[in-house]
CSV table of C-alpha atoms in Angstrom, one decimal:
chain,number,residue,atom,x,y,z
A,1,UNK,CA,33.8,-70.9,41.2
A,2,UNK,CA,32.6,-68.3,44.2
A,3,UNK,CA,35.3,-65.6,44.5
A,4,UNK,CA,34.3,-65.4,48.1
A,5,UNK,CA,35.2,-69.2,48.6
A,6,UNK,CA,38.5,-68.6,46.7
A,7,UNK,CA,39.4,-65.4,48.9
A,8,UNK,CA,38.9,-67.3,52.1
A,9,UNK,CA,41.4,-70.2,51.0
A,10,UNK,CA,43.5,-68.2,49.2
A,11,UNK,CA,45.7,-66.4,53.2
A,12,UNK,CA,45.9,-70.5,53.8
A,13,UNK,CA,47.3,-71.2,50.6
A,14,UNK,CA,49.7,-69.0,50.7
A,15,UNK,CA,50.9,-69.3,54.4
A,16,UNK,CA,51.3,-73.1,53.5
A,17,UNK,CA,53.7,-72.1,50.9
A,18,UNK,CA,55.6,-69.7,52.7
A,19,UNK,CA,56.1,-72.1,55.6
A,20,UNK,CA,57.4,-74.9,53.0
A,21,UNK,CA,60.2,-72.2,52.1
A,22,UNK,CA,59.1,-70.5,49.4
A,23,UNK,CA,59.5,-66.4,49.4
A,24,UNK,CA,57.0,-64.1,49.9
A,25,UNK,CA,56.6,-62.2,46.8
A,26,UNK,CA,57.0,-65.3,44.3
A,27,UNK,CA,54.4,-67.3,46.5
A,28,UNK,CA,52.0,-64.3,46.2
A,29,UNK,CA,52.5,-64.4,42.8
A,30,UNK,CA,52.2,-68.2,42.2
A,31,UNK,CA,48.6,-67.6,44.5
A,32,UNK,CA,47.6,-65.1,42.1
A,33,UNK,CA,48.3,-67.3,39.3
A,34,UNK,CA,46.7,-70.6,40.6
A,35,UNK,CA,43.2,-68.6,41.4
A,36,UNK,CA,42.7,-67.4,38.1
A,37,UNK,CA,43.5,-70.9,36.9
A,38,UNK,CA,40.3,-71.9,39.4
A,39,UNK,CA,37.7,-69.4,38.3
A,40,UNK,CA,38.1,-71.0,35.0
A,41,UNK,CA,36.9,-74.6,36.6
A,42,UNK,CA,34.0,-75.8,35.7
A,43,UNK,CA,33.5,-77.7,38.9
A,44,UNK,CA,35.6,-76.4,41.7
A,45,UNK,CA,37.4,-79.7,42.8
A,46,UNK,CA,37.2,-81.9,45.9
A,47,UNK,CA,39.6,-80.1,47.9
A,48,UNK,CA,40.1,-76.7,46.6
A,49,UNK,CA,43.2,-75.5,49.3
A,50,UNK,CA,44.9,-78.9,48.6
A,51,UNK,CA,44.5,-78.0,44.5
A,52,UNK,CA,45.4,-74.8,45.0
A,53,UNK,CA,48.6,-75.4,46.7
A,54,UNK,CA,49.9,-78.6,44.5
A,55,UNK,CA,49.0,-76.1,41.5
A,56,UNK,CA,51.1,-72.6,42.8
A,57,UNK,CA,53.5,-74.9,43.9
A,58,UNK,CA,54.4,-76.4,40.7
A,59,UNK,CA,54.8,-72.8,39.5
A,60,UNK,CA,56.9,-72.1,41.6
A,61,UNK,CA,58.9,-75.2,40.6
A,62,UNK,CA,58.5,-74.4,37.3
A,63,UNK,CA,59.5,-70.8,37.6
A,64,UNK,CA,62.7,-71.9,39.6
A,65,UNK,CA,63.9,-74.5,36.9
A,66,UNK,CA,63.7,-71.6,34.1
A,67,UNK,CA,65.7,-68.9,36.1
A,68,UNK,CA,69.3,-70.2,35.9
A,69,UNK,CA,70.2,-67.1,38.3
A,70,UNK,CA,68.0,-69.1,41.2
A,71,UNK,CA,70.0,-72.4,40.8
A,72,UNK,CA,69.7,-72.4,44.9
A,73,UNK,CA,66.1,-71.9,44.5
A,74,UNK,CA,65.7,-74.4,42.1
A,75,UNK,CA,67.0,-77.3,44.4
A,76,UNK,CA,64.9,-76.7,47.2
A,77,UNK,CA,61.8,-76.7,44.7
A,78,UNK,CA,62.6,-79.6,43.4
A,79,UNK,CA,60.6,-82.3,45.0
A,80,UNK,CA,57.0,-81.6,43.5
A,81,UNK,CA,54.1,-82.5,45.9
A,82,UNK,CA,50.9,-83.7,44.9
A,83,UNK,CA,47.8,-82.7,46.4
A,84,UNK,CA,47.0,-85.4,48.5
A,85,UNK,CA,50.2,-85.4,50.4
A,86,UNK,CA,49.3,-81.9,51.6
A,87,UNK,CA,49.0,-81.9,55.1
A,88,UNK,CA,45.8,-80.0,56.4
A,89,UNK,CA,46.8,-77.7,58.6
A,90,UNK,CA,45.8,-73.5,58.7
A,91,UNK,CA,48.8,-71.4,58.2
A,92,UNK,CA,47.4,-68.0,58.3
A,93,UNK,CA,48.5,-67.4,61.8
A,94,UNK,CA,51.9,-68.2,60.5
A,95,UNK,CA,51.3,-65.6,57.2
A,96,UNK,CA,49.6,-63.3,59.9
A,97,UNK,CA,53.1,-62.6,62.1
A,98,UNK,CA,55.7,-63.0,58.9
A,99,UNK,CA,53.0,-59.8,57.9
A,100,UNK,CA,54.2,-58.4,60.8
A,101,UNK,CA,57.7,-58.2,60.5
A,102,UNK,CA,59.7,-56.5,62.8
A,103,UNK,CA,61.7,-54.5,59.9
A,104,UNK,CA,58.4,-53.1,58.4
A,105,UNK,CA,57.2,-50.0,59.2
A,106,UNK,CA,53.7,-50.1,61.1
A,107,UNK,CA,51.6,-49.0,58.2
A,108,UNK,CA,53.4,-51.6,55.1
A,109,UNK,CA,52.7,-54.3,57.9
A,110,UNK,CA,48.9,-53.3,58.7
A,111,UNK,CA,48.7,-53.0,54.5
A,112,UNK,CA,50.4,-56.2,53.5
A,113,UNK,CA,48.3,-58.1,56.5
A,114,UNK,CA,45.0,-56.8,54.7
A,115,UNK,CA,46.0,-57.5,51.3
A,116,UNK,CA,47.4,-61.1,52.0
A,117,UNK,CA,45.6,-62.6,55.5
A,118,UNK,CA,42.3,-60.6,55.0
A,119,UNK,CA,42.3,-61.0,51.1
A,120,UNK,CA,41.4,-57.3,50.5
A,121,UNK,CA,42.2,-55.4,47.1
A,122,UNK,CA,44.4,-52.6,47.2
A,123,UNK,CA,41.8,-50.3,46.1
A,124,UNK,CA,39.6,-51.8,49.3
A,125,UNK,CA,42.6,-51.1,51.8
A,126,UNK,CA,43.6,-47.7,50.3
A,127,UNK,CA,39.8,-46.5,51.2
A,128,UNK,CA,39.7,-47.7,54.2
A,129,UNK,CA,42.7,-45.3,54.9
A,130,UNK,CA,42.0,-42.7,52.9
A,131,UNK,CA,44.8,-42.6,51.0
A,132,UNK,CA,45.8,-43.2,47.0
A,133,UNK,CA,45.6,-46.6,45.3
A,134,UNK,CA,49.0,-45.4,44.1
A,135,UNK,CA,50.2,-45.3,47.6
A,136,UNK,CA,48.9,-47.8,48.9
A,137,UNK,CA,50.3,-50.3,46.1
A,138,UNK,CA,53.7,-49.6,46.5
A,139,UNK,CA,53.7,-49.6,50.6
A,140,UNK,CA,52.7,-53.6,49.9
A,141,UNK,CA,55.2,-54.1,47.0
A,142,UNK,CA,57.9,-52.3,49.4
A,143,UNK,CA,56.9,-54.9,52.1
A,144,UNK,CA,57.2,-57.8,50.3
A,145,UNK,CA,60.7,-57.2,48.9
A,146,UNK,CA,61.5,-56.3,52.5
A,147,UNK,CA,60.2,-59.8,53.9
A,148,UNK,CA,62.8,-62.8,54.3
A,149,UNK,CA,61.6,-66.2,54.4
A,150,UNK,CA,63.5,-66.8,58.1
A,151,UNK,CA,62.5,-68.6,61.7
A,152,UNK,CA,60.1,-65.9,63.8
A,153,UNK,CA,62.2,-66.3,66.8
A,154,UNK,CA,60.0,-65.0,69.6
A,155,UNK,CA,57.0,-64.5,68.6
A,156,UNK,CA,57.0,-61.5,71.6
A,157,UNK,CA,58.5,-59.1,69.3
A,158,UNK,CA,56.0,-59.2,66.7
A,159,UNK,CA,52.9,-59.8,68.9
A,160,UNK,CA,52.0,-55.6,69.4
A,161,UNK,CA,51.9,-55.1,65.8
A,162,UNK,CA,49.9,-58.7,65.0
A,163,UNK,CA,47.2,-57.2,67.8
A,164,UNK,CA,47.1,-53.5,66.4
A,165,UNK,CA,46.6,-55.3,62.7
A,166,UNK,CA,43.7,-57.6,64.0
A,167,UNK,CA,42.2,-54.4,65.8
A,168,UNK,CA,42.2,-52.5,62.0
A,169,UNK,CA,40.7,-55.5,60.5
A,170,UNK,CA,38.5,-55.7,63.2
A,171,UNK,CA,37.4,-52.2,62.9
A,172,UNK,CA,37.5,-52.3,59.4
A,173,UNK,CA,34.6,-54.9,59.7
A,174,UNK,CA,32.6,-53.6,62.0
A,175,UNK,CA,32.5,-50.3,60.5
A,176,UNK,CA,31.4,-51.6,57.3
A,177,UNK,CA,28.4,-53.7,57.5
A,178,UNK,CA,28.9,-55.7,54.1
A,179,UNK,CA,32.0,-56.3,55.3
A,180,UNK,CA,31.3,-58.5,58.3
A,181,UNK,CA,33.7,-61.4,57.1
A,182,UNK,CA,36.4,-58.9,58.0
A,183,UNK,CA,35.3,-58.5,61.8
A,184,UNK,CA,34.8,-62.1,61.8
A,185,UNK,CA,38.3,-63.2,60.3
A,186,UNK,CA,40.0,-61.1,63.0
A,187,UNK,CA,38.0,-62.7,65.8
A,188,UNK,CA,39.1,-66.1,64.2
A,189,UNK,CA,42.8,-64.9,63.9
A,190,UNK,CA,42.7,-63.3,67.4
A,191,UNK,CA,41.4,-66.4,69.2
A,192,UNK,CA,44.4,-68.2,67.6
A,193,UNK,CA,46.4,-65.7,68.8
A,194,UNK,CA,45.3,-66.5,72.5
A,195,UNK,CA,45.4,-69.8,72.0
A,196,UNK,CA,49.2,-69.4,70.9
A,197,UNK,CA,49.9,-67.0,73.5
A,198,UNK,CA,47.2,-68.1,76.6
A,199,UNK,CA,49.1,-65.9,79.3
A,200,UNK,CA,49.3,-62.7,77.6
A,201,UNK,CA,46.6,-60.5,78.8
A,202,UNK,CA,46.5,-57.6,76.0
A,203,UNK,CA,45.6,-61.1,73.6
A,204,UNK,CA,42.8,-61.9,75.8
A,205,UNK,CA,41.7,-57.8,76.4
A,206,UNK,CA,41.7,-57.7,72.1
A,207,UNK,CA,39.5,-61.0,71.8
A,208,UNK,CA,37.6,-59.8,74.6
A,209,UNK,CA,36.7,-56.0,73.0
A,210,UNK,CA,35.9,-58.0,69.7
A,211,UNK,CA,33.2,-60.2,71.2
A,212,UNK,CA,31.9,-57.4,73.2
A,213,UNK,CA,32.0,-55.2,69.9
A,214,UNK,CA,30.4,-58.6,67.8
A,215,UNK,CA,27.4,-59.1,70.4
A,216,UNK,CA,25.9,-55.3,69.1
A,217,UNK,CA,25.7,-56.1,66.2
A,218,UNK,CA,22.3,-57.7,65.4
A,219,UNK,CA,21.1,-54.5,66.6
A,220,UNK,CA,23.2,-52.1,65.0
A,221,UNK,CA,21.4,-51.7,61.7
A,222,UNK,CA,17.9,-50.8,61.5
A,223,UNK,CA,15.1,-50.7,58.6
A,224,UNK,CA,17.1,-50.1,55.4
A,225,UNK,CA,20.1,-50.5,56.7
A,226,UNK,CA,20.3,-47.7,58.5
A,227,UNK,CA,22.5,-47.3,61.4
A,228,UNK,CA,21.4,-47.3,64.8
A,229,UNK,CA,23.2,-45.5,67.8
A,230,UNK,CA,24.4,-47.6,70.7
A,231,UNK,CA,22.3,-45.9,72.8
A,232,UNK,CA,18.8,-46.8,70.7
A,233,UNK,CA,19.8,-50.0,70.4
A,234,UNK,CA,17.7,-53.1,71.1
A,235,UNK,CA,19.7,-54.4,73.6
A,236,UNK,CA,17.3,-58.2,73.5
A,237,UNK,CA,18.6,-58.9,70.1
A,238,UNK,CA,22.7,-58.5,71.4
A,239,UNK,CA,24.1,-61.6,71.5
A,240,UNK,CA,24.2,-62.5,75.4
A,241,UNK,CA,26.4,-65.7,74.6
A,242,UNK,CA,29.5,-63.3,72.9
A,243,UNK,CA,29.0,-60.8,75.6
A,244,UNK,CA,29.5,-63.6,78.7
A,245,UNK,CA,32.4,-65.2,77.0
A,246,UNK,CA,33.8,-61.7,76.3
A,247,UNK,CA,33.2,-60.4,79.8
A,248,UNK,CA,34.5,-63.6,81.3
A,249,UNK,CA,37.8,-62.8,78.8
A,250,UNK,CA,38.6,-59.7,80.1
A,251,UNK,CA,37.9,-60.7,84.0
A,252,UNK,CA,40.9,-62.9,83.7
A,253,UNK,CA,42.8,-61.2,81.5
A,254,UNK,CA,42.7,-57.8,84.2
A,255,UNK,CA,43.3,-60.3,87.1
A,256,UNK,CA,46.9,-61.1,86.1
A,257,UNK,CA,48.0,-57.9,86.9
A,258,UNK,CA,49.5,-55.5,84.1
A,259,UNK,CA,46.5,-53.6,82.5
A,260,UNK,CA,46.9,-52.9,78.5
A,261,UNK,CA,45.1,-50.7,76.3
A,262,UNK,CA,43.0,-53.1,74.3
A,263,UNK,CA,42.2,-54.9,78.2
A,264,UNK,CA,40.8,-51.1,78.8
A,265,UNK,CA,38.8,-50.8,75.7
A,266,UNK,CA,37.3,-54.0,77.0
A,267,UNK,CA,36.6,-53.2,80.3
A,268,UNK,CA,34.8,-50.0,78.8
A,269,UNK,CA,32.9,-52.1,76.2
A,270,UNK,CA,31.5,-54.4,79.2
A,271,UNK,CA,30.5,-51.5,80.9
A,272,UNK,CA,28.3,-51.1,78.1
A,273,UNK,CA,27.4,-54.0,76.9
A,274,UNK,CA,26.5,-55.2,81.3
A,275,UNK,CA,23.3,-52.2,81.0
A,276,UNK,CA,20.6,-53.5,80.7
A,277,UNK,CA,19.1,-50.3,79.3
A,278,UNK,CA,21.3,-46.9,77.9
A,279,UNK,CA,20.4,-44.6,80.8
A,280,UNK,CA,21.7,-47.2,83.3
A,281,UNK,CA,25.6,-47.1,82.0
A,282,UNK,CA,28.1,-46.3,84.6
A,283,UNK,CA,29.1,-43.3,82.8
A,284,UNK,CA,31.7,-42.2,85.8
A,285,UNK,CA,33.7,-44.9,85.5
A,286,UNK,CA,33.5,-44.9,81.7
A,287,UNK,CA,35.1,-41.4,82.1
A,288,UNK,CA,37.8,-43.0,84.5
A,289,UNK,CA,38.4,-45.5,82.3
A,290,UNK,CA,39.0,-43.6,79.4
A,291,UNK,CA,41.1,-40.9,81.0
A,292,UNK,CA,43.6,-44.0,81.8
A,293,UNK,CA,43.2,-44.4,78.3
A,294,UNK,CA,44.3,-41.4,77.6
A,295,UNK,CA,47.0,-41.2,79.7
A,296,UNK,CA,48.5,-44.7,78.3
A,297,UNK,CA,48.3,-44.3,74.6
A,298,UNK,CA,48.2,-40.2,73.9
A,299,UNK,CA,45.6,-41.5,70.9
A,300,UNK,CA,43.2,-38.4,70.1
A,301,UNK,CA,40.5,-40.4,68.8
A,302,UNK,CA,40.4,-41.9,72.2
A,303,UNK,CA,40.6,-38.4,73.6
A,304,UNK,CA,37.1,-37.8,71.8
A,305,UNK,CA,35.4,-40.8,73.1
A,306,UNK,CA,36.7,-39.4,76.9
A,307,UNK,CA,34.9,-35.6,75.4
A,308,UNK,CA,31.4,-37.7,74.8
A,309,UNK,CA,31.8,-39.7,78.6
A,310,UNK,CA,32.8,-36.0,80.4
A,311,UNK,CA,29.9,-34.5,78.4
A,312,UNK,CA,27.3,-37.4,80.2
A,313,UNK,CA,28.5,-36.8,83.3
A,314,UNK,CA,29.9,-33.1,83.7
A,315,UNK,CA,27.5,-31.6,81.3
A,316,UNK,CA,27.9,-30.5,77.7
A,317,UNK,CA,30.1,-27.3,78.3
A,318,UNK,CA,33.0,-30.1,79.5
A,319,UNK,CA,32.5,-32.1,76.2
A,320,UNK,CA,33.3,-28.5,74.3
A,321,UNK,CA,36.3,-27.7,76.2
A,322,UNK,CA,37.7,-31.4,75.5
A,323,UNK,CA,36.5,-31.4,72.1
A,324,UNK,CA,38.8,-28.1,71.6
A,325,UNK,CA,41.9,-29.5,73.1
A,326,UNK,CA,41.2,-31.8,69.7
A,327,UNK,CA,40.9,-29.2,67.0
A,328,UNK,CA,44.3,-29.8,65.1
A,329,UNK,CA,45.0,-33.3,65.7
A,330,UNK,CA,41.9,-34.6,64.7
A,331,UNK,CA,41.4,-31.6,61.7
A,332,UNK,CA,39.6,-33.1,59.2
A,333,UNK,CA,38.4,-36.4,60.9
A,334,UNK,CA,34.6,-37.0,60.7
A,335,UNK,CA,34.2,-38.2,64.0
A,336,UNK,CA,35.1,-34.6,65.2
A,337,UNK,CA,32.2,-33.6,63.9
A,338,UNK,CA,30.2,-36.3,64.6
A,339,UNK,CA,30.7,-35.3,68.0
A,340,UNK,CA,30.4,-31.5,67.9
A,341,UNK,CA,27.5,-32.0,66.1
A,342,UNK,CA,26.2,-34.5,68.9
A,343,UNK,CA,27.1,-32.0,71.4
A,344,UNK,CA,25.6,-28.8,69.7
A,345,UNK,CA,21.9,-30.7,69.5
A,346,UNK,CA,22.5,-31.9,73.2
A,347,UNK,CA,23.0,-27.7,73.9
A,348,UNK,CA,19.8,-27.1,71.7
A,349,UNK,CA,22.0,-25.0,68.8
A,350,UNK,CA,20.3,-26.9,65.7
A,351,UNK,CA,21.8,-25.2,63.0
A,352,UNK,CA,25.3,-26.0,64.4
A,353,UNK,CA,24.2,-29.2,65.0
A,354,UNK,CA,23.1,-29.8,61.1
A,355,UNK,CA,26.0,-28.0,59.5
A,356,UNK,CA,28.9,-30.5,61.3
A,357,UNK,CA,26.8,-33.8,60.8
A,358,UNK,CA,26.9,-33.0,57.2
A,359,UNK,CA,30.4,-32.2,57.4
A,360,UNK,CA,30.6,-35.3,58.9
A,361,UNK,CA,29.2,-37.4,56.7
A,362,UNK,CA,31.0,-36.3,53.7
A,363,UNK,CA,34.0,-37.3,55.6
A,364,UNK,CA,32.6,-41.0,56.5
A,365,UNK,CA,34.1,-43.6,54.3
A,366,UNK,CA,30.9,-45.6,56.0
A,367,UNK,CA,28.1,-45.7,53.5
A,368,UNK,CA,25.5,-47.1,56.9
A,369,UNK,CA,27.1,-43.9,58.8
A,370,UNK,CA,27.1,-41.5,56.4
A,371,UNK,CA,22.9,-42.2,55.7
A,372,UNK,CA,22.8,-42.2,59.2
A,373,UNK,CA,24.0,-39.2,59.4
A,374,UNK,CA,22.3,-37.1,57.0
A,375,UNK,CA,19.1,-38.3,58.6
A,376,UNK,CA,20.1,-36.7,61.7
A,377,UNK,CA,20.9,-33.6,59.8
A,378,UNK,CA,17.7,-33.6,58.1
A,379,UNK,CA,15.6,-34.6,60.9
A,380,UNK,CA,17.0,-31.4,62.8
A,381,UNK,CA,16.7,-29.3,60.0
């Protein structure tokens, strides 16, 4: 039985479960138990979500009967339901905003979202934020005690924490490049999203930047895998097909009037993504764009990316003095010196160029990055 096919059922599984009232934790569990029950299959059957489901279900039947203290519990499992009478419907976009719950903190709800809608491991999610296993664990075991089976009410509430979640897992994806199911799951999620929410314009802006993100990335990796900047890209092999439907996305979404952040990052990515070759970007308005970036979300990784688009058009010496204002909130962060190091080749210092891309790159958790990074290094030194 693939473990890949089994990860991708499994968020569907389990948000068909939750909906059907069972809670949070015990379903996980009952999911947990019913996929190692299929990786000892011989022959993966017919209908593996259907299986799967009739099979945690009966757990959880089975686990309510035996627990006299969930006599409740026990009732409302009663009724067994075999496979077939299953309905097929997708429920992650149901798991997705029960993930988001307005009572968790933004962090447990960006964790448990990985671990249960994306199907990462806790050691996957705990690297991808640089923090402890340990850590990370109990942030998702804290969540789903927290979590209530109840209605959603309006889904309004919850919708700015279910976009910044699908922007992580988006990033996440993209990042990484063996991890491209990621980036791809979030586009699927987000264009539910929009689909359940066609009037909100940050929705459309988010789907938007991840097709204008998606388009690159045929080009993004060169011989070996190595990474290759936006700027060398071979802009033929983007896919032209993402980027109209993405462009088209954020024309509509900015015509409606209130302008978001991820409608922004959009607009900036088109910008990008509408030259036909890297000298002909309309760096001033890149520069605008993100200084209304700034200026909405206070985010210093965003303040770096306005450093880079003052350095093209004001010169290098602007990129430094933005780059300073960074110093402490982004201590430690490899893309603070991915960018000095940028800036010191652009100024012809070499040496300071070499030392901060390998400071960098032992910083990158991105294995394509980091190479591409030491070769950058290397080729200056």
């Amino acid at each position: 039985m693939p473990e890949d096919l089994l990860r991708e059922v499994a968020p569907r599984v389990l948000g068909a479960l939750v909906r059907r009232g069972a809670g949070f934790a015990d379903a996980e569990d009952a999911v947990q138990e019913a996929l190692v029950k299929a990786l000892a299959l011989p022959v993966p059957p017919d209908d593996l979500r259907a299986w799967l489901i009739a099979v945690a279900w009966r757990k959880l039947v089975d686990r309510a009967r035996g627990d006299q203290a969930r006599r409740r519990r026990e009732e409302a499992f009663a009724e067994d339901v075999p496979a077939e009478a299953v309905p097929d419907r997708d429920d992650t976009l149901l798991l997705l905003f029960l993930c988001c719950h307005p009572d968790l903190p933004p962090a447990s709800a960006i964790a448990l979202t990985l671990r249960a809608v994306a199907g990462l491991t806790t050691a996957a999610i705990a690297e991808a934020h640089l923090l402890p296993e340990a850590t990370v664990a109990q942030r998702i075991s804290r969540a789903k005690r927290r979590i209530r089976v109840e209605p959603l009410g309006d889904p309004e509430a919850r919708l700015p924490q279910v976009l910044h979640v699908l922007y992580l897992l988006f990033n996440e994806g993209y990042t990484h490049p063996g991890r491209v199911d990621l980036a791809e799951e979030a586009i699927r999620l987000a264009r539910a999203v929009v689909a359940a929410r066609p009037d909100d314009g940050e929705a459309a802006g988010l789907l938007s930047l991840m097709l204008l993100t998606h388009a690159r990335r045929p080009a993004r990796l060169g011989e070996h895998g190595a990474l290759v900047p936006l700027a060398e890209q071979d802009r033929g092999r983007w896919d032209r097909e993402l980027i109209e439907e993405g462009a088209a996305l954020v024309v509509r979404a900015v015509s409606r009037g209130r302008v978001g952040q991820y409608q922004l990052q959009a607009a900036i990515a088109a910008l990008h993504d509408d030259a036909a070759r890297a000298e002909d970007t309309d760096w001033p308005q890149i520069l605008a764009m993100y200084g209304l970036l700034v200026r909405m979300t206070g985010n210093p990784v965003i303040a770096l990316n306005r450093a880079v688009a003052a350095s093209v058009v004001h010169g290098v010496e602007a990129g430094f003095t933005l780059v300073g204002e960074l110093e402490e909130a982004l201590a430690g962060h490899h893309r603070l010196d991915a960018v000095k190091a940028h800036l010191h080749e652009r100024a012809g210092d070499r040496e300071a160029a070499v030392r901060h891309y390998r400071a960098a790159a032992a910083r990158t958790t991105s294995t394509a990055e980091r190479q591409h990074l030491l070769a950058k290094a290397a080729g200056l030194g």
